[in-house]
Amino acid sequence: VDILLKAGANPNIQNIKGKTALMVAADNAEEDIIQILINYGADLFVKDHKNLYALDLCFRDKCEKIISQAMWKKLYERDLDTVKRYLN
């Protein structure tokens, strides 16, 4: 996965069921791959055809923790960007 992402692969491409690589990794509790995908900008807020996020597919506490912490960080960064735009 790391090699493909370094070569420029898009981590957010969805398959015919709407699942991204992050969703598949979450569904399989592949914690190392989850972290690599997040580091390469995997979108944590993409939904599949069943309207599920990657976080919804986690079944292990550590997997859930990795994704939920990254989601909160992204939400914080987005809100910070919004505040900065209004202050400038």
PDB file of N, CA and C in Angstrom:
ATOM      1  N   VAL A   1       0.836  -1.188   0.000  1.00  0.00           N
ATOM      2  CA  VAL A   1       0.000   0.000   0.000  1.00  0.00           C
ATOM      3  C   VAL A   1       0.881   1.252   0.000  1.00  0.00           C
ATOM      4  N   ASP A   2       1.880   1.247   0.838  1.00  0.00           N
ATOM      5  CA  ASP A   2       2.775   2.403   0.944  1.00  0.00           C
ATOM      6  C   ASP A   2       3.444   2.692  -0.398  1.00  0.00           C
ATOM      7  N   ILE A   3       3.889   1.655  -1.098  1.00  0.00           N
ATOM      8  CA  ILE A   3       4.548   1.822  -2.391  1.00  0.00           C
ATOM      9  C   ILE A   3       3.592   2.451  -3.408  1.00  0.00           C
ATOM     10  N   LEU A   4       2.359   1.955  -3.443  1.00  0.00           N
ATOM     11  CA  LEU A   4       1.370   2.507  -4.378  1.00  0.00           C
ATOM     12  C   LEU A   4       1.070   3.976  -4.078  1.00  0.00           C
ATOM     13  N   LEU A   5       0.926   4.292  -2.816  1.00  0.00           N
ATOM     14  CA  LEU A   5       0.630   5.676  -2.435  1.00  0.00           C
ATOM     15  C   LEU A   5       1.809   6.603  -2.727  1.00  0.00           C
ATOM     16  N   LYS A   6       3.027   6.108  -2.490  1.00  0.00           N
ATOM     17  CA  LYS A   6       4.213   6.902  -2.816  1.00  0.00           C
ATOM     18  C   LYS A   6       4.297   7.162  -4.315  1.00  0.00           C
ATOM     19  N   ALA A   7       3.794   6.215  -5.111  1.00  0.00           N
ATOM     20  CA  ALA A   7       3.811   6.352  -6.571  1.00  0.00           C
ATOM     21  C   ALA A   7       2.672   7.244  -7.072  1.00  0.00           C
ATOM     22  N   GLY A   8       1.824   7.706  -6.151  1.00  0.00           N
ATOM     23  CA  GLY A   8       0.769   8.636  -6.536  1.00  0.00           C
ATOM     24  C   GLY A   8      -0.629   8.054  -6.613  1.00  0.00           C
ATOM     25  N   ALA A   9      -0.822   6.833  -6.148  1.00  0.00           N
ATOM     26  CA  ALA A   9      -2.163   6.238  -6.163  1.00  0.00           C
ATOM     27  C   ALA A   9      -3.113   7.064  -5.295  1.00  0.00           C
ATOM     28  N   ASN A  10      -4.337   7.165  -5.741  1.00  0.00           N
ATOM     29  CA  ASN A  10      -5.362   7.928  -5.024  1.00  0.00           C
ATOM     30  C   ASN A  10      -5.971   7.046  -3.924  1.00  0.00           C
ATOM     31  N   PRO A  11      -5.831   7.430  -2.653  1.00  0.00           N
ATOM     32  CA  PRO A  11      -6.362   6.593  -1.565  1.00  0.00           C
ATOM     33  C   PRO A  11      -7.883   6.667  -1.428  1.00  0.00           C
ATOM     34  N   ASN A  12      -8.523   7.532  -2.213  1.00  0.00           N
ATOM     35  CA  ASN A  12      -9.961   7.752  -2.051  1.00  0.00           C
ATOM     36  C   ASN A  12     -10.820   7.171  -3.162  1.00  0.00           C
ATOM     37  N   ILE A  13     -10.218   6.402  -4.058  1.00  0.00           N
ATOM     38  CA  ILE A  13     -11.002   5.771  -5.121  1.00  0.00           C
ATOM     39  C   ILE A  13     -11.943   4.752  -4.483  1.00  0.00           C
ATOM     40  N   GLN A  14     -13.182   4.736  -4.971  1.00  0.00           N
ATOM     41  CA  GLN A  14     -14.193   3.819  -4.440  1.00  0.00           C
ATOM     42  C   GLN A  14     -14.447   2.680  -5.430  1.00  0.00           C
ATOM     43  N   ASN A  15     -14.691   1.488  -4.882  1.00  0.00           N
ATOM     44  CA  ASN A  15     -15.031   0.351  -5.731  1.00  0.00           C
ATOM     45  C   ASN A  15     -16.523   0.399  -6.080  1.00  0.00           C
ATOM     46  N   ILE A  16     -17.040  -0.627  -6.725  1.00  0.00           N
ATOM     47  CA  ILE A  16     -18.437  -0.592  -7.175  1.00  0.00           C
ATOM     48  C   ILE A  16     -19.434  -0.567  -6.017  1.00  0.00           C
ATOM     49  N   LYS A  17     -18.981  -0.925  -4.819  1.00  0.00           N
ATOM     50  CA  LYS A  17     -19.850  -0.857  -3.640  1.00  0.00           C
ATOM     51  C   LYS A  17     -19.644   0.447  -2.869  1.00  0.00           C
ATOM     52  N   GLY A  18     -18.805   1.317  -3.428  1.00  0.00           N
ATOM     53  CA  GLY A  18     -18.562   2.605  -2.792  1.00  0.00           C
ATOM     54  C   GLY A  18     -17.514   2.567  -1.696  1.00  0.00           C
ATOM     55  N   LYS A  19     -16.820   1.456  -1.546  1.00  0.00           N
ATOM     56  CA  LYS A  19     -15.828   1.327  -0.479  1.00  0.00           C
ATOM     57  C   LYS A  19     -14.460   1.833  -0.944  1.00  0.00           C
ATOM     58  N   THR A  20     -13.801   2.568  -0.050  1.00  0.00           N
ATOM     59  CA  THR A  20     -12.433   3.022  -0.295  1.00  0.00           C
ATOM     60  C   THR A  20     -11.473   2.023   0.346  1.00  0.00           C
ATOM     61  N   ALA A  21     -10.184   2.207   0.075  1.00  0.00           N
ATOM     62  CA  ALA A  21      -9.171   1.349   0.698  1.00  0.00           C
ATOM     63  C   ALA A  21      -9.236   1.459   2.222  1.00  0.00           C
ATOM     64  N   LEU A  22      -9.524   2.659   2.719  1.00  0.00           N
ATOM     65  CA  LEU A  22      -9.638   2.855   4.167  1.00  0.00           C
ATOM     66  C   LEU A  22     -10.789   2.027   4.734  1.00  0.00           C
ATOM     67  N   MET A  23     -11.896   1.970   4.030  1.00  0.00           N
ATOM     68  CA  MET A  23     -13.042   1.184   4.492  1.00  0.00           C
ATOM     69  C   MET A  23     -12.719  -0.298   4.523  1.00  0.00           C
ATOM     70  N   VAL A  24     -12.036  -0.772   3.490  1.00  0.00           N
ATOM     71  CA  VAL A  24     -11.658  -2.191   3.436  1.00  0.00           C
ATOM     72  C   VAL A  24     -10.676  -2.504   4.564  1.00  0.00           C
ATOM     73  N   ALA A  25      -9.711  -1.617   4.774  1.00  0.00           N
ATOM     74  CA  ALA A  25      -8.750  -1.824   5.860  1.00  0.00           C
ATOM     75  C   ALA A  25      -9.445  -1.805   7.215  1.00  0.00           C
ATOM     76  N   ALA A  26     -10.407  -0.906   7.392  1.00  0.00           N
ATOM     77  CA  ALA A  26     -11.155  -0.839   8.655  1.00  0.00           C
ATOM     78  C   ALA A  26     -11.978  -2.099   8.863  1.00  0.00           C
ATOM     79  N   ASP A  27     -12.598  -2.571   7.803  1.00  0.00           N
ATOM     80  CA  ASP A  27     -13.420  -3.779   7.873  1.00  0.00           C
ATOM     81  C   ASP A  27     -12.595  -4.998   8.251  1.00  0.00           C
ATOM     82  N   ASN A  28     -11.306  -4.969   7.896  1.00  0.00           N
ATOM     83  CA  ASN A  28     -10.406  -6.079   8.206  1.00  0.00           C
ATOM     84  C   ASN A  28      -9.478  -5.793   9.382  1.00  0.00           C
ATOM     85  N   ALA A  29      -9.705  -4.669  10.056  1.00  0.00           N
ATOM     86  CA  ALA A  29      -8.916  -4.259  11.226  1.00  0.00           C
ATOM     87  C   ALA A  29      -7.416  -4.239  10.932  1.00  0.00           C
ATOM     88  N   GLU A  30      -7.052  -3.743   9.758  1.00  0.00           N
ATOM     89  CA  GLU A  30      -5.651  -3.620   9.356  1.00  0.00           C
ATOM     90  C   GLU A  30      -5.125  -2.277   9.854  1.00  0.00           C
ATOM     91  N   GLU A  31      -4.746  -2.238  11.129  1.00  0.00           N
ATOM     92  CA  GLU A  31      -4.390  -0.986  11.780  1.00  0.00           C
ATOM     93  C   GLU A  31      -3.215  -0.268  11.123  1.00  0.00           C
ATOM     94  N   ASP A  32      -2.193  -1.017  10.702  1.00  0.00           N
ATOM     95  CA  ASP A  32      -1.036  -0.392  10.054  1.00  0.00           C
ATOM     96  C   ASP A  32      -1.437   0.253   8.729  1.00  0.00           C
ATOM     97  N   ILE A  33      -2.255  -0.446   7.959  1.00  0.00           N
ATOM     98  CA  ILE A  33      -2.697   0.082   6.672  1.00  0.00           C
ATOM     99  C   ILE A  33      -3.608   1.284   6.871  1.00  0.00           C
ATOM    100  N   ILE A  34      -4.465   1.223   7.881  1.00  0.00           N
ATOM    101  CA  ILE A  34      -5.329   2.364   8.199  1.00  0.00           C
ATOM    102  C   ILE A  34      -4.483   3.604   8.440  1.00  0.00           C
ATOM    103  N   GLN A  35      -3.443   3.463   9.239  1.00  0.00           N
ATOM    104  CA  GLN A  35      -2.591   4.610   9.565  1.00  0.00           C
ATOM    105  C   GLN A  35      -1.864   5.125   8.326  1.00  0.00           C
ATOM    106  N   ILE A  36      -1.375   4.229   7.486  1.00  0.00           N
ATOM    107  CA  ILE A  36      -0.702   4.642   6.245  1.00  0.00           C
ATOM    108  C   ILE A  36      -1.671   5.423   5.357  1.00  0.00           C
ATOM    109  N   LEU A  37      -2.878   4.901   5.184  1.00  0.00           N
ATOM    110  CA  LEU A  37      -3.873   5.575   4.339  1.00  0.00           C
ATOM    111  C   LEU A  37      -4.232   6.950   4.884  1.00  0.00           C
ATOM    112  N   ILE A  38      -4.384   7.056   6.191  1.00  0.00           N
ATOM    113  CA  ILE A  38      -4.679   8.353   6.806  1.00  0.00           C
ATOM    114  C   ILE A  38      -3.519   9.321   6.569  1.00  0.00           C
ATOM    115  N   ASN A  39      -2.288   8.825   6.723  1.00  0.00           N
ATOM    116  CA  ASN A  39      -1.112   9.672   6.505  1.00  0.00           C
ATOM    117  C   ASN A  39      -1.038  10.193   5.067  1.00  0.00           C
ATOM    118  N   TYR A  40      -1.572   9.429   4.130  1.00  0.00           N
ATOM    119  CA  TYR A  40      -1.565   9.830   2.721  1.00  0.00           C
ATOM    120  C   TYR A  40      -2.854  10.553   2.312  1.00  0.00           C
ATOM    121  N   GLY A  41      -3.640  10.954   3.278  1.00  0.00           N
ATOM    122  CA  GLY A  41      -4.786  11.796   2.985  1.00  0.00           C
ATOM    123  C   GLY A  41      -6.078  11.078   2.662  1.00  0.00           C
ATOM    124  N   ALA A  42      -6.227   9.845   3.113  1.00  0.00           N
ATOM    125  CA  ALA A  42      -7.498   9.148   2.895  1.00  0.00           C
ATOM    126  C   ALA A  42      -8.627   9.963   3.520  1.00  0.00           C
ATOM    127  N   ASP A  43      -9.692  10.117   2.768  1.00  0.00           N
ATOM    128  CA  ASP A  43     -10.836  10.901   3.237  1.00  0.00           C
ATOM    129  C   ASP A  43     -11.630  10.078   4.242  1.00  0.00           C
ATOM    130  N   LEU A  44     -11.684  10.557   5.457  1.00  0.00           N
ATOM    131  CA  LEU A  44     -12.359   9.852   6.548  1.00  0.00           C
ATOM    132  C   LEU A  44     -13.868  10.023   6.502  1.00  0.00           C
ATOM    133  N   PHE A  45     -14.345  10.924   5.651  1.00  0.00           N
ATOM    134  CA  PHE A  45     -15.761  11.278   5.646  1.00  0.00           C
ATOM    135  C   PHE A  45     -16.510  10.780   4.411  1.00  0.00           C
ATOM    136  N   VAL A  46     -15.884   9.881   3.657  1.00  0.00           N
ATOM    137  CA  VAL A  46     -16.546   9.274   2.498  1.00  0.00           C
ATOM    138  C   VAL A  46     -17.508   8.204   3.000  1.00  0.00           C
ATOM    139  N   LYS A  47     -18.680   8.124   2.370  1.00  0.00           N
ATOM    140  CA  LYS A  47     -19.655   7.083   2.708  1.00  0.00           C
ATOM    141  C   LYS A  47     -19.758   6.090   1.547  1.00  0.00           C
ATOM    142  N   ASP A  48     -20.025   4.837   1.889  1.00  0.00           N
ATOM    143  CA  ASP A  48     -20.233   3.828   0.853  1.00  0.00           C
ATOM    144  C   ASP A  48     -21.706   3.801   0.449  1.00  0.00           C
ATOM    145  N   HIS A  49     -22.080   2.819  -0.386  1.00  0.00           N
ATOM    146  CA  HIS A  49     -23.463   2.740  -0.878  1.00  0.00           C
ATOM    147  C   HIS A  49     -24.474   2.410   0.222  1.00  0.00           C
ATOM    148  N   LYS A  50     -23.981   1.912   1.351  1.00  0.00           N
ATOM    149  CA  LYS A  50     -24.874   1.640   2.485  1.00  0.00           C
ATOM    150  C   LYS A  50     -24.894   2.811   3.464  1.00  0.00           C
ATOM    151  N   ASN A  51     -24.262   3.913   3.055  1.00  0.00           N
ATOM    152  CA  ASN A  51     -24.219   5.127   3.864  1.00  0.00           C
ATOM    153  C   ASN A  51     -23.353   4.971   5.117  1.00  0.00           C
ATOM    154  N   LEU A  52     -22.310   4.147   5.029  1.00  0.00           N
ATOM    155  CA  LEU A  52     -21.416   3.895   6.151  1.00  0.00           C
ATOM    156  C   LEU A  52     -20.069   4.568   5.937  1.00  0.00           C
ATOM    157  N   TYR A  53     -19.483   5.044   7.027  1.00  0.00           N
ATOM    158  CA  TYR A  53     -18.123   5.563   7.025  1.00  0.00           C
ATOM    159  C   TYR A  53     -17.156   4.423   7.357  1.00  0.00           C
ATOM    160  N   ALA A  54     -15.862   4.671   7.160  1.00  0.00           N
ATOM    161  CA  ALA A  54     -14.852   3.685   7.556  1.00  0.00           C
ATOM    162  C   ALA A  54     -14.973   3.374   9.052  1.00  0.00           C
ATOM    163  N   LEU A  55     -15.241   4.395   9.846  1.00  0.00           N
ATOM    164  CA  LEU A  55     -15.381   4.200  11.291  1.00  0.00           C
ATOM    165  C   LEU A  55     -16.492   3.205  11.618  1.00  0.00           C
ATOM    166  N   ASP A  56     -17.561   3.217  10.831  1.00  0.00           N
ATOM    167  CA  ASP A  56     -18.678   2.292  11.062  1.00  0.00           C
ATOM    168  C   ASP A  56     -18.286   0.840  10.813  1.00  0.00           C
ATOM    169  N   LEU A  57     -17.234   0.629  10.032  1.00  0.00           N
ATOM    170  CA  LEU A  57     -16.827  -0.727   9.665  1.00  0.00           C
ATOM    171  C   LEU A  57     -15.823  -1.336  10.638  1.00  0.00           C
ATOM    172  N   CYS A  58     -15.345  -0.556  11.579  1.00  0.00           N
ATOM    173  CA  CYS A  58     -14.375  -1.062  12.564  1.00  0.00           C
ATOM    174  C   CYS A  58     -15.054  -1.998  13.553  1.00  0.00           C
ATOM    175  N   PHE A  59     -14.347  -3.036  13.902  1.00  0.00           N
ATOM    176  CA  PHE A  59     -14.873  -3.912  14.945  1.00  0.00           C
ATOM    177  C   PHE A  59     -13.855  -4.150  16.043  1.00  0.00           C
ATOM    178  N   ARG A  60     -12.743  -3.454  16.006  1.00  0.00           N
ATOM    179  CA  ARG A  60     -11.733  -3.536  17.053  1.00  0.00           C
ATOM    180  C   ARG A  60     -11.553  -2.160  17.668  1.00  0.00           C
ATOM    181  N   ASP A  61     -11.331  -2.124  18.954  1.00  0.00           N
ATOM    182  CA  ASP A  61     -11.188  -0.851  19.659  1.00  0.00           C
ATOM    183  C   ASP A  61     -10.050   0.002  19.111  1.00  0.00           C
ATOM    184  N   LYS A  62      -8.891  -0.635  18.835  1.00  0.00           N
ATOM    185  CA  LYS A  62      -7.739   0.143  18.371  1.00  0.00           C
ATOM    186  C   LYS A  62      -8.020   0.737  16.996  1.00  0.00           C
ATOM    187  N   CYS A  63      -8.632  -0.036  16.123  1.00  0.00           N
ATOM    188  CA  CYS A  63      -8.998   0.440  14.789  1.00  0.00           C
ATOM    189  C   CYS A  63      -9.924   1.637  14.911  1.00  0.00           C
ATOM    190  N   GLU A  64     -10.926   1.514  15.749  1.00  0.00           N
ATOM    191  CA  GLU A  64     -11.895   2.593  15.961  1.00  0.00           C
ATOM    192  C   GLU A  64     -11.210   3.834  16.527  1.00  0.00           C
ATOM    193  N   LYS A  65     -10.284   3.621  17.437  1.00  0.00           N
ATOM    194  CA  LYS A  65      -9.578   4.738  18.065  1.00  0.00           C
ATOM    195  C   LYS A  65      -8.733   5.491  17.038  1.00  0.00           C
ATOM    196  N   ILE A  66      -8.020   4.769  16.179  1.00  0.00           N
ATOM    197  CA  ILE A  66      -7.175   5.400  15.166  1.00  0.00           C
ATOM    198  C   ILE A  66      -8.019   6.288  14.256  1.00  0.00           C
ATOM    199  N   ILE A  67      -9.122   5.741  13.762  1.00  0.00           N
ATOM    200  CA  ILE A  67      -9.952   6.488  12.821  1.00  0.00           C
ATOM    201  C   ILE A  67     -10.688   7.639  13.510  1.00  0.00           C
ATOM    202  N   SER A  68     -11.240   7.384  14.685  1.00  0.00           N
ATOM    203  CA  SER A  68     -11.995   8.452  15.349  1.00  0.00           C
ATOM    204  C   SER A  68     -11.086   9.614  15.746  1.00  0.00           C
ATOM    205  N   GLN A  69      -9.859   9.324  16.192  1.00  0.00           N
ATOM    206  CA  GLN A  69      -8.927  10.406  16.522  1.00  0.00           C
ATOM    207  C   GLN A  69      -8.578  11.217  15.277  1.00  0.00           C
ATOM    208  N   ALA A  70      -8.370  10.537  14.158  1.00  0.00           N
ATOM    209  CA  ALA A  70      -8.054  11.237  12.913  1.00  0.00           C
ATOM    210  C   ALA A  70      -9.243  12.080  12.455  1.00  0.00           C
ATOM    211  N   MET A  71     -10.465  11.554  12.624  1.00  0.00           N
ATOM    212  CA  MET A  71     -11.659  12.315  12.247  1.00  0.00           C
ATOM    213  C   MET A  71     -11.788  13.574  13.085  1.00  0.00           C
ATOM    214  N   TRP A  72     -11.598  13.459  14.397  1.00  0.00           N
ATOM    215  CA  TRP A  72     -11.694  14.637  15.262  1.00  0.00           C
ATOM    216  C   TRP A  72     -10.635  15.667  14.905  1.00  0.00           C
ATOM    217  N   LYS A  73      -9.429  15.178  14.580  1.00  0.00           N
ATOM    218  CA  LYS A  73      -8.356  16.086  14.193  1.00  0.00           C
ATOM    219  C   LYS A  73      -8.747  16.834  12.916  1.00  0.00           C
ATOM    220  N   LYS A  74      -9.280  16.117  11.924  1.00  0.00           N
ATOM    221  CA  LYS A  74      -9.693  16.754  10.671  1.00  0.00           C
ATOM    222  C   LYS A  74     -10.813  17.759  10.912  1.00  0.00           C
ATOM    223  N   LEU A  75     -11.769  17.403  11.743  1.00  0.00           N
ATOM    224  CA  LEU A  75     -12.857  18.328  12.057  1.00  0.00           C
ATOM    225  C   LEU A  75     -12.311  19.587  12.723  1.00  0.00           C
ATOM    226  N   TYR A  76     -11.375  19.405  13.630  1.00  0.00           N
ATOM    227  CA  TYR A  76     -10.759  20.546  14.309  1.00  0.00           C
ATOM    228  C   TYR A  76     -10.031  21.426  13.302  1.00  0.00           C
ATOM    229  N   GLU A  77      -9.260  20.797  12.396  1.00  0.00           N
ATOM    230  CA  GLU A  77      -8.524  21.553  11.386  1.00  0.00           C
ATOM    231  C   GLU A  77      -9.479  22.306  10.468  1.00  0.00           C
ATOM    232  N   ARG A  78     -10.584  21.683  10.086  1.00  0.00           N
ATOM    233  CA  ARG A  78     -11.555  22.345   9.220  1.00  0.00           C
ATOM    234  C   ARG A  78     -12.169  23.551   9.917  1.00  0.00           C
ATOM    235  N   ASP A  79     -12.513  23.378  11.182  1.00  0.00           N
ATOM    236  CA  ASP A  79     -13.095  24.491  11.935  1.00  0.00           C
ATOM    237  C   ASP A  79     -12.076  25.606  12.097  1.00  0.00           C
ATOM    238  N   LEU A  80     -10.822  25.251  12.321  1.00  0.00           N
ATOM    239  CA  LEU A  80      -9.766  26.234  12.470  1.00  0.00           C
ATOM    240  C   LEU A  80      -9.599  27.027  11.172  1.00  0.00           C
ATOM    241  N   ASP A  81      -9.661  26.341  10.038  1.00  0.00           N
ATOM    242  CA  ASP A  81      -9.570  27.015   8.740  1.00  0.00           C
ATOM    243  C   ASP A  81     -10.724  27.993   8.557  1.00  0.00           C
ATOM    244  N   THR A  82     -11.910  27.599   8.977  1.00  0.00           N
ATOM    245  CA  THR A  82     -13.077  28.463   8.865  1.00  0.00           C
ATOM    246  C   THR A  82     -12.886  29.722   9.713  1.00  0.00           C
ATOM    247  N   VAL A  83     -12.411  29.541  10.919  1.00  0.00           N
ATOM    248  CA  VAL A  83     -12.177  30.682  11.809  1.00  0.00           C
ATOM    249  C   VAL A  83     -11.109  31.595  11.209  1.00  0.00           C
ATOM    250  N   LYS A  84     -10.045  31.032  10.677  1.00  0.00           N
ATOM    251  CA  LYS A  84      -8.975  31.840  10.079  1.00  0.00           C
ATOM    252  C   LYS A  84      -9.492  32.659   8.899  1.00  0.00           C
ATOM    253  N   ARG A  85     -10.374  32.068   8.091  1.00  0.00           N
ATOM    254  CA  ARG A  85     -10.938  32.789   6.948  1.00  0.00           C
ATOM    255  C   ARG A  85     -11.738  34.004   7.400  1.00  0.00           C
ATOM    256  N   TYR A  86     -12.494  33.846   8.470  1.00  0.00           N
ATOM    257  CA  TYR A  86     -13.302  34.952   8.959  1.00  0.00           C
ATOM    258  C   TYR A  86     -12.466  36.041   9.632  1.00  0.00           C
ATOM    259  N   LEU A  87     -11.323  35.652  10.196  1.00  0.00           N
ATOM    260  CA  LEU A  87     -10.474  36.636  10.864  1.00  0.00           C
ATOM    261  C   LEU A  87      -9.651  37.447   9.872  1.00  0.00           C
ATOM    262  N   ASN A  88      -9.388  36.900   8.713  1.00  0.00           N
ATOM    263  CA  ASN A  88      -8.553  37.595   7.713  1.00  0.00           C
ATOM    264  C   ASN A  88      -9.331  38.554   6.883  1.00  0.00           C
TER     265      ASN A  88
END
